[in-house]
Coordinates of C-alpha atoms in Angstrom, one line a residue:
M481 CA -38.4 -16.2 -0.6
K482 CA -37.5 -13.3 1.7
R483 CA -33.8 -14.3 1.6
F484 CA -34.0 -14.5 -2.2
W485 CA -35.0 -10.8 -2.4
K486 CA -32.9 -9.6 0.5
I487 CA -30.2 -8.2 -1.7
N488 CA -32.4 -6.3 -4.2
I489 CA -31.6 -3.7 -6.8
F490 CA -32.4 -0.7 -4.6
T491 CA -30.5 -1.9 -1.6
G492 CA -27.6 -2.7 -3.9
F493 CA -27.8 0.7 -5.5
L494 CA -27.7 2.5 -2.2
A495 CA -25.0 0.2 -0.8
L496 CA -22.8 1.0 -3.9
F497 CA -23.2 4.8 -3.8
S498 CA -24.9 6.0 -0.7
G499 CA -22.0 5.6 1.2
L500 CA -21.7 10.4 0.0
L501 CA -21.7 14.2 1.3
T502 CA -26.2 20.0 4.2
T503 CA -26.5 23.7 3.9
N504 CA -29.7 25.6 4.5
A505 CA -29.8 26.4 0.8
N506 CA -27.3 25.2 -1.7
P507 CA -25.4 21.8 -1.4
G508 CA -21.7 21.7 -0.9
I509 CA -21.6 18.7 -3.2
R510 CA -23.9 17.5 -5.9
L511 CA -23.6 13.9 -6.9
R512 CA -25.0 12.6 -10.2
F513 CA -25.6 9.0 -11.2
T514 CA -26.4 8.6 -14.9
D515 CA -28.2 5.7 -16.6
K516 CA -24.8 4.5 -17.7
G517 CA -23.8 4.3 -14.1
L518 CA -27.0 2.5 -13.1
Q519 CA -26.2 -0.1 -15.7
L520 CA -23.4 -1.2 -13.4
V521 CA -25.9 -1.5 -10.5
D522 CA -28.2 -3.5 -12.8
T523 CA -25.4 -6.0 -13.7
V524 CA -24.2 -6.4 -10.1
A525 CA -27.7 -6.8 -8.8
I526 CA -28.7 -9.5 -11.3
Q527 CA -25.6 -11.4 -10.4
L528 CA -26.6 -11.2 -6.7
L529 CA -30.1 -12.4 -7.6
N530 CA -28.7 -15.4 -9.4
E531 CA -26.6 -16.3 -6.4
K532 CA -29.4 -15.9 -3.9
V533 CA -31.9 -17.9 -5.9
K534 CA -30.1 -21.1 -5.0
T535 CA -31.4 -20.9 -1.4
A536 CA -34.8 -19.3 -2.0
T537 CA -38.1 -21.1 -1.4
I538 CA -41.7 -20.2 -1.8
P539 CA -44.6 -21.0 0.5
D540 CA -46.5 -24.3 0.4
I541 CA -49.5 -24.4 -1.9
S542 CA -52.6 -26.3 -1.1
G543 CA -56.1 -26.8 -2.6
D544 CA -58.7 -29.2 -3.7
A545 CA -60.0 -30.5 -7.1
D546 CA -62.4 -32.9 -8.7
T547 CA -60.6 -35.8 -10.4
P548 CA -61.6 -39.1 -12.1
V549 CA -61.1 -40.8 -8.7
G550 CA -63.2 -38.3 -6.8
H551 CA -62.7 -35.1 -4.9
I552 CA -59.2 -34.8 -3.5
S553 CA -57.1 -32.4 -1.3
Y554 CA -53.6 -31.7 -2.5
S555 CA -50.5 -29.8 -1.4
L556 CA -47.2 -28.8 -2.9
S557 CA -44.4 -28.3 -0.4
S558 CA -40.7 -27.7 -0.2
V559 CA -40.9 -25.7 -3.4
H560 CA -37.4 -24.4 -4.3
F561 CA -35.6 -22.8 -7.2
N562 CA -33.2 -24.8 -9.4
S563 CA -32.2 -22.0 -11.7
L564 CA -33.0 -18.4 -12.8
S565 CA -32.3 -16.9 -16.1
I566 CA -32.7 -13.1 -16.7
P567 CA -31.8 -12.3 -20.3
S568 CA -33.1 -8.8 -20.2
S569 CA -33.3 -6.2 -17.4
T570 CA -33.1 -2.4 -17.1
F571 CA -32.5 -0.2 -14.1
K572 CA -33.3 3.5 -14.8
T573 CA -34.4 6.7 -13.4
N574 CA -38.1 7.5 -13.6
P575 CA -38.8 11.2 -13.5
G576 CA -41.3 12.1 -10.8
V577 CA -41.2 8.6 -9.4
G578 CA -37.6 7.5 -8.5
L579 CA -35.9 4.4 -9.7
T580 CA -37.5 1.6 -11.7
L581 CA -36.2 -1.9 -12.2
Q582 CA -37.7 -3.9 -15.1
I583 CA -37.1 -7.6 -15.8
S584 CA -38.5 -9.3 -18.9
N585 CA -38.4 -12.7 -20.5
A586 CA -37.0 -14.3 -17.4
Q587 CA -37.1 -18.1 -16.9
V588 CA -37.2 -20.1 -13.8
S589 CA -37.0 -23.8 -12.9
L590 CA -38.6 -25.1 -9.7
S591 CA -38.8 -28.4 -7.9
G592 CA -40.9 -29.6 -5.0
N593 CA -43.0 -32.4 -3.4
W594 CA -46.6 -33.2 -4.0
H595 CA -49.2 -35.0 -1.8
Y596 CA -52.8 -35.8 -2.2
R597 CA -55.6 -37.4 -0.1
K598 CA -59.0 -38.5 -1.3
D599 CA -61.7 -36.6 0.7
H600 CA -64.1 -39.6 0.8
W601 CA -63.8 -43.2 1.7
P602 CA -61.5 -45.0 1.0
H603 CA -59.2 -42.1 2.0
I604 CA -56.4 -43.0 -0.4
S605 CA -53.3 -40.8 -0.2
D606 CA -50.1 -40.7 -2.1
S607 CA -47.0 -38.5 -2.6
G608 CA -44.1 -37.8 -5.0
S609 CA -42.1 -35.0 -6.6
F610 CA -42.6 -32.5 -9.4
D611 CA -40.6 -30.2 -11.7
L612 CA -41.8 -26.9 -13.0
D613 CA -40.5 -24.6 -15.7
A614 CA -41.9 -21.0 -16.0
S615 CA -41.0 -18.6 -18.8
G616 CA -42.0 -15.1 -19.8
L617 CA -41.6 -13.8 -16.2
A618 CA -41.8 -10.0 -16.0
L619 CA -41.4 -7.6 -13.1
S620 CA -41.6 -3.8 -12.8
V621 CA -40.9 -2.2 -9.4
S622 CA -40.4 1.4 -8.6
A623 CA -39.0 2.9 -5.5
K624 CA -38.9 6.5 -4.3
L625 CA -35.8 7.9 -2.6
G626 CA -36.0 10.8 -0.2
A627 CA -34.4 12.4 2.9
D628 CA -35.8 12.7 6.4
S629 CA -35.4 15.7 8.7
T630 CA -31.9 14.6 9.9
G631 CA -30.5 14.2 6.4
H632 CA -30.7 10.4 6.3
P633 CA -31.7 8.9 3.0
T634 CA -35.1 7.1 2.9
I635 CA -36.6 4.6 0.5
A636 CA -40.1 3.2 -0.1
T637 CA -41.9 1.2 -2.8
S638 CA -44.2 3.3 -4.9
S639 CA -45.5 0.6 -7.3
C640 CA -44.9 -3.0 -8.3
S641 CA -46.4 -5.3 -10.9
S642 CA -45.4 -8.8 -12.0
S643 CA -46.6 -11.4 -14.4
V644 CA -45.7 -15.0 -15.3
G645 CA -46.1 -16.3 -18.9
D646 CA -46.1 -20.1 -19.6
V647 CA -45.9 -22.7 -16.8
N648 CA -45.2 -26.3 -17.5
I649 CA -45.3 -28.8 -14.6
H650 CA -44.5 -32.6 -14.5
F651 CA -45.3 -34.9 -11.6
H652 CA -43.2 -38.0 -10.7
G653 CA -43.7 -41.0 -8.5
G654 CA -46.8 -42.5 -6.9
A655 CA -50.0 -41.6 -8.6
S656 CA -48.4 -38.8 -10.6
W657 CA -50.6 -39.7 -13.5
L658 CA -53.5 -38.3 -11.4
Y659 CA -51.8 -34.9 -11.0
N660 CA -50.9 -34.8 -14.6
L661 CA -54.6 -34.9 -15.4
F662 CA -55.1 -31.5 -13.9
D663 CA -51.6 -30.1 -14.1
S664 CA -52.9 -26.9 -15.8
Y665 CA -55.0 -26.2 -12.7
V666 CA -52.1 -26.7 -10.4
A667 CA -49.8 -24.6 -12.7
G668 CA -52.3 -21.8 -12.5
K669 CA -52.2 -21.8 -8.7
I670 CA -48.4 -21.7 -8.8
K671 CA -48.5 -18.9 -11.3
D672 CA -50.8 -16.8 -9.1
T673 CA -48.6 -17.5 -6.1
L674 CA -45.4 -16.5 -7.9
Q675 CA -46.9 -13.2 -9.2
D676 CA -48.2 -12.2 -5.8
K677 CA -45.1 -13.3 -3.9
L678 CA -42.7 -11.4 -6.2
C679 CA -44.1 -8.0 -5.4
Q680 CA -44.9 -8.9 -1.8
E681 CA -41.3 -9.8 -1.1
V682 CA -39.7 -7.0 -3.1
S683 CA -41.9 -4.4 -1.3
E684 CA -41.2 -5.9 2.1
V685 CA -37.4 -5.8 1.6
I686 CA -37.5 -2.2 0.2
N687 CA -39.8 -0.9 2.9
N688 CA -38.3 -2.8 5.8
N689 CA -34.8 -4.1 5.2
A690 CA -33.5 -1.4 2.9
E691 CA -35.1 1.4 4.9
K692 CA -33.5 -0.1 8.1
E693 CA -30.1 -0.2 6.4
L694 CA -30.5 3.4 5.2
S695 CA -31.4 4.5 8.8
T696 CA -27.8 3.6 9.8
F697 CA -26.2 5.7 7.1
P698 CA -23.6 7.8 8.8
V699 CA -24.5 11.4 8.1
K700 CA -21.4 12.5 9.9
K701 CA -18.0 10.9 9.3
Q702 CA -15.0 11.4 11.6
I703 CA -11.9 12.5 9.7
D704 CA -9.4 12.9 12.5
R705 CA -9.4 14.3 16.1
Y706 CA -10.0 17.8 14.7
A707 CA -12.7 17.4 12.1
L708 CA -15.7 15.5 10.7
I709 CA -17.5 15.7 7.4
N710 CA -21.3 16.2 7.4
Y711 CA -22.6 13.8 4.7
S712 CA -26.3 14.5 5.2
L713 CA -28.6 15.1 2.3
V714 CA -29.9 18.6 1.9
S715 CA -33.1 17.5 0.2
S716 CA -34.7 14.6 -1.7
P717 CA -32.9 13.4 -4.8
V718 CA -34.1 14.7 -8.2
F719 CA -34.8 12.3 -11.1
N720 CA -34.3 13.2 -14.7
E721 CA -34.8 11.2 -17.8
S722 CA -31.2 10.1 -17.9
Y723 CA -29.7 10.7 -14.4
L724 CA -30.3 11.0 -10.7
D725 CA -29.0 14.0 -8.7
V726 CA -28.2 13.8 -5.0
F727 CA -27.6 17.0 -3.0
I728 CA -25.2 16.7 0.0
K729 CA -24.1 19.2 2.6
G730 CA -20.4 18.5 2.2
E731 CA -19.3 20.6 5.2
F732 CA -16.3 20.0 7.4
Q733 CA -17.2 20.6 11.1
S734 CA -15.4 20.5 14.4
A735 CA -15.2 17.0 15.8
T736 CA -15.7 18.4 19.3
D737 CA -18.1 21.3 18.7
P738 CA -19.8 20.9 15.3
K739 CA -21.6 24.0 14.1
E740 CA -22.6 25.7 10.8
A741 CA -20.1 27.6 8.9
P742 CA -20.7 31.4 8.6
F743 CA -20.7 31.2 4.8
S744 CA -22.6 29.2 2.2
P745 CA -21.9 27.3 -1.0
V746 CA -22.3 28.9 -4.4
S747 CA -25.2 28.0 -6.7
L748 CA -24.2 25.2 -9.0
P749 CA -24.9 25.5 -12.7
T750 CA -27.8 23.6 -14.3
D751 CA -26.6 21.2 -17.0
S752 CA -27.3 17.8 -18.4
E753 CA -23.9 16.1 -18.2
S754 CA -24.5 12.3 -18.6
A755 CA -21.7 10.8 -20.7
K756 CA -19.8 9.4 -17.7
M757 CA -21.2 7.0 -15.1
A758 CA -21.0 9.5 -12.3
Y759 CA -20.4 13.2 -11.7
V760 CA -19.4 15.1 -8.5
W761 CA -19.7 18.9 -8.3
L762 CA -17.3 19.7 -5.4
T763 CA -17.7 23.4 -4.4
D764 CA -15.1 25.6 -2.8
Y765 CA -17.3 25.5 0.3
V766 CA -16.1 22.0 1.2
I767 CA -12.4 22.9 1.3
N768 CA -13.1 26.3 2.8
T769 CA -15.0 24.8 5.7
A770 CA -12.1 22.5 6.2
G771 CA -9.8 25.5 6.4
L772 CA -12.1 27.1 9.0
V773 CA -12.2 24.0 11.2
Y774 CA -8.5 23.5 11.2
Q775 CA -7.8 27.2 11.7
D776 CA -10.1 27.3 14.8
A777 CA -8.6 24.1 16.1
G778 CA -5.1 25.6 16.0
F779 CA -4.0 22.8 13.6
L780 CA -2.3 25.4 11.4
N781 CA -0.1 26.7 14.1
E782 CA 3.3 25.3 15.0
T783 CA 6.5 25.9 16.8
V784 CA 9.5 25.0 14.6
T785 CA 12.9 24.1 16.2
P786 CA 16.2 23.1 14.6
S787 CA 15.6 19.5 15.4
M788 CA 12.5 19.5 13.2
L789 CA 14.4 20.4 10.0
P790 CA 15.9 17.7 7.8
P791 CA 19.5 16.8 8.8
N792 CA 21.0 17.9 5.5
F793 CA 18.8 21.0 5.1
S794 CA 20.8 23.8 3.5
Y795 CA 19.5 26.6 5.7
P796 CA 19.8 25.6 9.4
L797 CA 17.6 27.4 11.9
N798 CA 20.4 29.5 13.3
T799 CA 21.2 33.3 13.4
S800 CA 24.2 32.5 11.1
T801 CA 21.7 31.8 8.3
F802 CA 20.5 35.4 8.7
K803 CA 24.0 36.9 8.9
L804 CA 23.8 38.6 5.5
I805 CA 20.1 39.0 5.4
I806 CA 19.5 40.6 8.8
P807 CA 22.9 41.6 10.1
K808 CA 21.5 43.1 13.4
L809 CA 20.1 39.8 14.4
Y810 CA 23.5 38.0 14.0
L811 CA 25.4 40.9 15.7
M812 CA 23.1 40.7 18.8
Y813 CA 23.0 36.9 18.9
P814 CA 25.9 35.4 17.0
N815 CA 25.6 31.8 15.9
R816 CA 22.7 31.0 18.1
P817 CA 19.9 28.5 17.5
M818 CA 16.5 29.9 16.8
K819 CA 12.9 28.8 17.0
L820 CA 10.0 30.0 14.9
V821 CA 6.4 30.3 16.3
A822 CA 4.1 30.2 13.3
H823 CA 0.4 31.3 13.5
S824 CA -2.3 31.2 10.8
T825 CA -4.1 34.5 11.3
L826 CA -6.9 33.9 8.7
R827 CA -8.5 30.7 7.6
P828 CA -7.0 29.3 4.3
T829 CA -9.2 29.8 1.3
V830 CA -9.5 28.3 -2.1
T831 CA -11.0 30.2 -5.0
T832 CA -11.8 28.2 -8.2
S833 CA -12.4 29.6 -11.6
S834 CA -12.3 28.2 -15.1
S835 CA -8.6 29.1 -15.2
G836 CA -7.7 27.1 -12.1
I837 CA -7.7 26.9 -8.3
A838 CA -6.0 29.5 -6.1
L839 CA -5.0 28.9 -2.5
T840 CA -4.4 31.7 -0.1
M841 CA -2.9 31.5 3.4
T842 CA -2.2 34.4 5.8
G843 CA -0.1 34.2 8.9
R844 CA 2.7 35.6 11.1
V845 CA 5.9 34.1 12.3
E846 CA 7.5 35.2 15.6
T847 CA 11.3 34.5 15.7
Y848 CA 13.3 33.8 18.8
A849 CA 17.0 33.3 19.5
Q850 CA 18.2 30.8 22.1
L851 CA 20.6 32.1 24.7
E852 CA 23.5 30.1 26.2
N853 CA 21.4 29.4 29.3
G854 CA 18.8 27.7 27.2
S855 CA 16.1 30.4 27.4
F856 CA 14.7 32.2 24.3
V857 CA 14.6 35.9 23.6
Y858 CA 12.1 37.4 21.2
T859 CA 13.6 39.1 18.1
F860 CA 11.0 40.1 15.5
T861 CA 7.7 39.1 13.9
M862 CA 7.1 38.9 10.2
G863 CA 3.8 38.6 8.3
L864 CA 3.4 36.1 5.5
N865 CA 0.9 36.1 2.7
I866 CA 1.2 32.7 0.8
S867 CA -0.5 32.0 -2.5
A868 CA -0.3 28.9 -4.6
N869 CA -2.0 27.3 -7.6
V870 CA -3.5 23.9 -6.9
K871 CA -4.3 21.0 -9.1
V872 CA -7.1 18.8 -8.0
A873 CA -7.2 15.1 -8.9
V874 CA -8.9 11.9 -7.8
R875 CA -6.7 9.0 -6.6
Q876 CA -8.7 5.8 -5.7
S877 CA -11.6 7.4 -3.9
N878 CA -9.8 10.5 -2.5
V879 CA -9.9 14.0 -3.8
T880 CA -6.3 15.2 -3.7
G881 CA -4.7 18.6 -4.3
H882 CA -1.1 19.3 -5.4
V883 CA 0.8 22.5 -5.3
D884 CA 3.6 23.0 -7.9
S885 CA 4.8 26.4 -6.9
V886 CA 4.3 28.8 -4.0
K887 CA 4.6 32.6 -3.8
V888 CA 5.3 34.3 -0.4
K889 CA 5.0 38.0 0.4
V890 CA 6.8 38.9 3.6
S891 CA 6.3 42.1 5.8
L892 CA 7.7 43.3 9.1
I893 CA 5.1 43.5 11.8
K894 CA 7.3 44.1 14.9
S895 CA 10.9 44.1 15.8
A896 CA 12.9 44.0 19.1
I897 CA 16.3 44.3 17.4
G898 CA 15.8 47.8 15.9
D899 CA 14.5 48.9 12.5
I900 CA 15.0 46.1 10.1
S901 CA 12.4 47.1 7.5
I902 CA 15.1 47.4 4.8
N903 CA 16.1 43.8 5.5
M904 CA 12.7 42.5 4.5
K905 CA 13.6 42.8 0.9
L906 CA 16.5 40.4 1.3
L907 CA 14.4 38.1 3.4
Q908 CA 11.8 38.2 0.7
F909 CA 14.5 37.0 -1.8
A910 CA 15.5 34.2 0.5
L911 CA 11.9 33.0 1.1
D912 CA 11.3 33.0 -2.7
A913 CA 14.4 30.7 -3.0
F914 CA 13.1 28.0 -0.7
A915 CA 9.3 28.5 -0.6
D916 CA 8.8 25.7 -3.1
Q917 CA 11.1 23.4 -1.2
I918 CA 9.7 24.0 2.2
I919 CA 6.2 25.4 2.1
A920 CA 5.0 23.5 -1.0
K921 CA 6.3 20.3 0.4
Q922 CA 4.4 20.8 3.6
L923 CA 1.2 21.6 1.8
N924 CA 1.6 18.6 -0.4
K925 CA 2.0 16.3 2.6
I926 CA -1.6 17.0 3.2
G927 CA -2.9 17.7 -0.3
D928 CA -1.5 14.6 -1.9
V929 CA -3.4 12.5 0.6
G930 CA -6.6 14.6 0.3
F931 CA -9.9 13.6 1.8
P932 CA -12.3 10.7 0.9
L933 CA -15.3 10.9 -1.3
P934 CA -18.1 9.1 0.4
V935 CA -18.0 5.6 -1.2
V936 CA -18.3 2.2 0.4
D937 CA -16.1 -0.8 0.2
G938 CA -15.6 -2.2 -3.3
V939 CA -16.4 1.0 -5.2
Q940 CA -13.5 2.4 -7.3
L941 CA -13.5 5.6 -9.3
V942 CA -11.7 5.1 -12.6
N943 CA -10.8 7.4 -15.5
A944 CA -11.7 10.5 -13.5
E945 CA -11.4 13.9 -15.1
V946 CA -11.5 17.1 -13.2
T947 CA -12.6 20.4 -14.7
P948 CA -12.6 23.7 -12.7
G949 CA -15.5 26.0 -12.9
K950 CA -16.7 29.2 -11.0
G951 CA -16.6 28.2 -7.4
F952 CA -16.5 24.4 -8.0
N953 CA -14.6 21.5 -9.5
L954 CA -16.5 19.0 -11.7
I955 CA -15.3 15.4 -11.3
A956 CA -16.5 13.2 -14.2
T957 CA -15.7 9.6 -13.6
D958 CA -16.6 6.0 -14.4
V959 CA -17.1 3.5 -11.6
K960 CA -15.9 0.0 -11.0
Y961 CA -17.3 -2.3 -8.4
S962 CA -15.5 -5.3 -6.8
P963 CA -17.5 -6.8 -3.9
G964 CA -15.7 -6.9 -0.6
K965 CA -12.8 -4.9 -1.9
S966 CA -11.8 -1.4 -0.9
D967 CA -9.0 0.6 -2.4
A968 CA -9.6 3.7 -0.2
T969 CA -6.7 4.2 2.2
D970 CA -7.1 6.4 5.2
N971 CA -3.7 8.2 5.3
R972 CA -5.1 11.6 6.5
P973 CA -2.8 13.6 8.8
R974 CA -3.2 13.0 12.5
G975 CA -1.5 14.5 15.5
R976 CA 1.9 16.0 14.6
N977 CA 1.6 15.8 10.8
K978 CA 0.5 19.4 10.4
I979 CA 0.4 22.2 7.9
V980 CA 3.0 24.8 8.8
I981 CA 3.1 28.0 7.0
V982 CA 6.9 28.2 7.3

């Protein structure tokens, strides 16, 4: 029986969706599962129950009774399920309680062996088999979801009740006529056993098996050698009449020295969105903590040399490219290769409003010319302020961002080749010409891959729609589940695949 209930509705629910994204106050991510989404869990769980019933058994039943041949002791053993039919079930949120599964009008077919022995001389004994059909089975079990001090999800049974309607039993072989004389008595014993065992097994699996599984939930997920995402729950889930809200930290942290960000998420609006199966409120906090981590790790800095540019790139990294833009540079170092040392000076930030998402990056670029002996000489430093509009989408289970156009504002910070302030206007014009080709392409290498939403194998987000709001993006999506299948691909940047501001 324990194996029969091992994959229960609540474990299934958490296996489907737990696998998600704490601040001291507001969450970085709010996740909502609606009753429409829970219908999927209900369907999948009932399928699992029907599969598991094939190997389920119930404990042996024994007793004694008065019969026309005297007082006998009997036992029913090797009781197993032949079939289970659940025509009606619901899996819904229960305000103030948690989640409630209700099954009604279920039918079950059982088979087993019988044995009896007369208590007095002559101690006649006999054995055979029996078939049992039970109808009108009903079960109502509720479980409360919570969060412990470490942000791990917790689960515990809060209530359970079950009932069995009609039971018909037929004995075969040996003195089966004897058992048939008091089949209603034996059927009553089986009914009581079924009712007790249903709640006992469901409660045991929820309180032990499911809780044990949840204790292994990874509250921190490694993204790459620079960063991890904190997936811990901020607080216990909240249950409404038609949906369940889960509050998740959703903070990028350093993989080597994780610590809290010096800023907090915005307060999310209160609403009752419930038309889709699931909703994700993704605050700017999530992306901005990613910017902070990669900024501190130096991931956004890079030295660019001629060999790193595409072979057919129209603007080779050579002083000849700057001949008309910065003539002094070419006159001092004619036709010499160059290198650019790019630094991000402020963490990248995104700001979302109802009109869209704005990305801002600030940095400086030191330029060097290569001499004939192979050494480099410093020439000048320019400051860059980069701004772009970003479109957020969901592909498979990844949140992605795509930049269509980029604006760059250039300024002179320092020069070793004389006053070239006037040349910055021409340089600005040149940067405007290829910003989309170079900077946008670099940004999209990362953005088009994105980062994963916390889902487990087999869960696919379909028909996702993204709507920007003040300080957040709302993802409204339906969910598809294919057991054992995962469409999420980990193509995140590692090592040399870096964001470079030039």
